[in-house]
mmCIF file with all atom_site columns, C-alpha atoms in Angstrom:
data_model
loop_
_atom_site.group_PDB
_atom_site.id
_atom_site.type_symbol
_atom_site.label_atom_id
_atom_site.label_alt_id
_atom_site.label_comp_id
_atom_site.label_asym_id
_atom_site.label_entity_id
_atom_site.label_seq_id
_atom_site.pdbx_PDB_ins_code
_atom_site.Cartn_x
_atom_site.Cartn_y
_atom_site.Cartn_z
_atom_site.occupancy
_atom_site.B_iso_or_equiv
_atom_site.pdbx_formal_charge
_atom_site.auth_seq_id
_atom_site.auth_comp_id
_atom_site.auth_asym_id
_atom_site.auth_atom_id
_atom_site.pdbx_PDB_model_num
ATOM 1  C CA . MET A 1 1  ? -281.374 35.037 -44.261 1.00 0.00 ? 21 MET A CA 1
ATOM 2  C CA . ILE A 1 2  ? -280.260 37.664 -41.776 1.00 0.00 ? 22 ILE A CA 1
ATOM 3  C CA . GLY A 1 3  ? -281.671 41.090 -42.525 1.00 0.00 ? 23 GLY A CA 1
ATOM 4  C CA . LYS A 1 4  ? -280.530 44.666 -42.122 1.00 0.00 ? 24 LYS A CA 1
ATOM 5  C CA . PRO A 1 5  ? -282.299 45.196 -38.758 1.00 0.00 ? 25 PRO A CA 1
ATOM 6  C CA . TYR A 1 6  ? -280.213 42.401 -37.202 1.00 0.00 ? 26 TYR A CA 1
ATOM 7  C CA . PHE A 1 7  ? -276.912 44.022 -38.196 1.00 0.00 ? 27 PHE A CA 1
ATOM 8  C CA . VAL A 1 8  ? -278.098 47.465 -37.093 1.00 0.00 ? 28 VAL A CA 1
ATOM 9  C CA . ARG A 1 9  ? -279.176 46.098 -33.698 1.00 0.00 ? 29 ARG A CA 1
ATOM 10 C CA . GLN A 1 10 ? -275.910 44.199 -33.189 1.00 0.00 ? 30 GLN A CA 1
ATOM 11 C CA . ALA A 1 11 ? -273.792 47.234 -34.174 1.00 0.00 ? 31 ALA A CA 1
ATOM 12 C CA . ALA A 1 12 ? -275.744 49.420 -31.728 1.00 0.00 ? 32 ALA A CA 1
ATOM 13 C CA . ILE A 1 13 ? -275.153 46.901 -28.929 1.00 0.00 ? 33 ILE A CA 1
ATOM 14 C CA . LEU A 1 14 ? -271.412 46.772 -29.646 1.00 0.00 ? 34 LEU A CA 1
ATOM 15 C CA . PHE A 1 15 ? -271.230 50.564 -29.797 1.00 0.00 ? 35 PHE A CA 1
ATOM 16 C CA . GLY A 1 16 ? -272.982 50.866 -26.442 1.00 0.00 ? 36 GLY A CA 1
ATOM 17 C CA . ILE A 1 17 ? -270.628 48.388 -24.804 1.00 0.00 ? 37 ILE A CA 1
ATOM 18 C CA . ALA A 1 18 ? -267.618 50.149 -26.357 1.00 0.00 ? 38 ALA A CA 1
ATOM 19 C CA . LYS A 1 19 ? -268.759 53.447 -24.827 1.00 0.00 ? 39 LYS A CA 1
ATOM 20 C CA . ALA A 1 20 ? -269.299 51.821 -21.420 1.00 0.00 ? 40 ALA A CA 1
ATOM 21 C CA . THR A 1 21 ? -265.920 50.111 -21.103 1.00 0.00 ? 41 THR A CA 1
ATOM 22 C CA . LYS A 1 22 ? -262.909 51.842 -19.582 1.00 0.00 ? 42 LYS A CA 1
ATOM 23 C CA . ASP A 1 23 ? -260.330 49.691 -21.425 1.00 0.00 ? 43 ASP A CA 1
ATOM 24 C CA . PRO A 1 24 ? -259.303 51.515 -24.616 1.00 0.00 ? 44 PRO A CA 1
ATOM 25 C CA . LYS A 1 25 ? -258.149 48.317 -26.368 1.00 0.00 ? 45 LYS A CA 1
ATOM 26 C CA . ILE A 1 26 ? -261.458 46.568 -25.784 1.00 0.00 ? 46 ILE A CA 1
ATOM 27 C CA . SER A 1 27 ? -263.350 49.689 -26.777 1.00 0.00 ? 47 SER A CA 1
ATOM 28 C CA . ALA A 1 28 ? -261.385 49.944 -30.034 1.00 0.00 ? 48 ALA A CA 1
ATOM 29 C CA . ALA A 1 29 ? -261.954 46.258 -30.831 1.00 0.00 ? 49 ALA A CA 1
ATOM 30 C CA . LEU A 1 30 ? -265.695 46.610 -30.223 1.00 0.00 ? 50 LEU A CA 1
ATOM 31 C CA . MET A 1 31 ? -265.839 49.713 -32.409 1.00 0.00 ? 51 MET A CA 1
ATOM 32 C CA . ASP A 1 32 ? -264.062 47.783 -35.187 1.00 0.00 ? 52 ASP A CA 1
ATOM 33 C CA . LYS A 1 33 ? -266.650 45.012 -34.942 1.00 0.00 ? 53 LYS A CA 1
ATOM 34 C CA . ALA A 1 34 ? -269.466 47.585 -35.006 1.00 0.00 ? 54 ALA A CA 1
ATOM 35 C CA . ALA A 1 35 ? -267.920 49.130 -38.130 1.00 0.00 ? 55 ALA A CA 1
ATOM 36 C CA . ASP A 1 36 ? -267.762 45.675 -39.762 1.00 0.00 ? 56 ASP A CA 1
ATOM 37 C CA . LEU A 1 37 ? -271.444 45.155 -39.053 1.00 0.00 ? 57 LEU A CA 1
ATOM 38 C CA . LYS A 1 38 ? -272.272 48.597 -40.415 1.00 0.00 ? 58 LYS A CA 1
ATOM 39 C CA . SER A 1 39 ? -270.422 47.756 -43.623 1.00 0.00 ? 59 SER A CA 1
ATOM 40 C CA . LYS A 1 40 ? -272.656 44.691 -43.966 1.00 0.00 ? 60 LYS A CA 1
ATOM 41 C CA . VAL A 1 41 ? -275.696 46.969 -43.721 1.00 0.00 ? 61 VAL A CA 1
ATOM 42 C CA . ASP A 1 42 ? -274.277 49.122 -46.504 1.00 0.00 ? 62 ASP A CA 1
ATOM 43 C CA . GLU A 1 43 ? -273.743 46.106 -48.813 1.00 0.00 ? 63 GLU A CA 1
ATOM 44 C CA . PRO A 1 44 ? -276.454 45.020 -51.261 1.00 0.00 ? 64 PRO A CA 1
ATOM 45 C CA . ALA A 1 45 ? -279.151 42.810 -49.727 1.00 0.00 ? 65 ALA A CA 1
ATOM 46 C CA . ALA A 1 46 ? -277.988 39.747 -51.661 1.00 0.00 ? 66 ALA A CA 1
ATOM 47 C CA . THR A 1 47 ? -274.761 39.590 -49.613 1.00 0.00 ? 67 THR A CA 1
ATOM 48 C CA . LEU A 1 48 ? -276.512 39.569 -46.227 1.00 0.00 ? 68 LEU A CA 1
ATOM 49 C CA . ASP A 1 49 ? -277.067 35.807 -46.383 1.00 0.00 ? 69 ASP A CA 1
ATOM 50 C CA . ILE A 1 50 ? -274.769 34.195 -43.823 1.00 0.00 ? 70 ILE A CA 1
ATOM 51 C CA . THR A 1 51 ? -274.475 30.436 -43.767 1.00 0.00 ? 71 THR A CA 1
ATOM 52 C CA . PRO A 1 52 ? -273.695 28.644 -40.512 1.00 0.00 ? 72 PRO A CA 1
ATOM 53 C CA . LEU A 1 53 ? -270.271 27.135 -40.048 1.00 0.00 ? 73 LEU A CA 1
ATOM 54 C CA . ASP A 1 54 ? -269.896 23.397 -40.490 1.00 0.00 ? 74 ASP A CA 1
ATOM 55 C CA . ILE A 1 55 ? -268.663 22.515 -37.006 1.00 0.00 ? 75 ILE A CA 1
ATOM 56 C CA . GLU A 1 56 ? -268.564 19.027 -35.582 1.00 0.00 ? 76 GLU A CA 1
ATOM 57 C CA . PRO A 1 57 ? -269.133 18.551 -31.853 1.00 0.00 ? 77 PRO A CA 1
ATOM 58 C CA . PRO A 1 58 ? -266.139 17.376 -29.831 1.00 0.00 ? 78 PRO A CA 1
ATOM 59 C CA . PRO A 1 59 ? -265.895 13.638 -29.243 1.00 0.00 ? 79 PRO A CA 1
ATOM 60 C CA . ALA A 1 60 ? -267.573 12.386 -26.083 1.00 0.00 ? 80 ALA A CA 1
ATOM 61 C CA . THR A 1 61 ? -265.158 11.367 -23.357 1.00 0.00 ? 81 THR A CA 1
#
């Protein structure tokens, strides 16, 4: 289970990168992602459980 500190740390990283970039579109996208992570922090602890995606590796060639 991923905890609150993980989301806080990831949001802070995205915010820092958004402030450092000169491209306003990239900055806005990063801020949106940081806001999404912050909303996860604000949700009850029971919803912080993220399951990995079921992804199959590509066929060997």
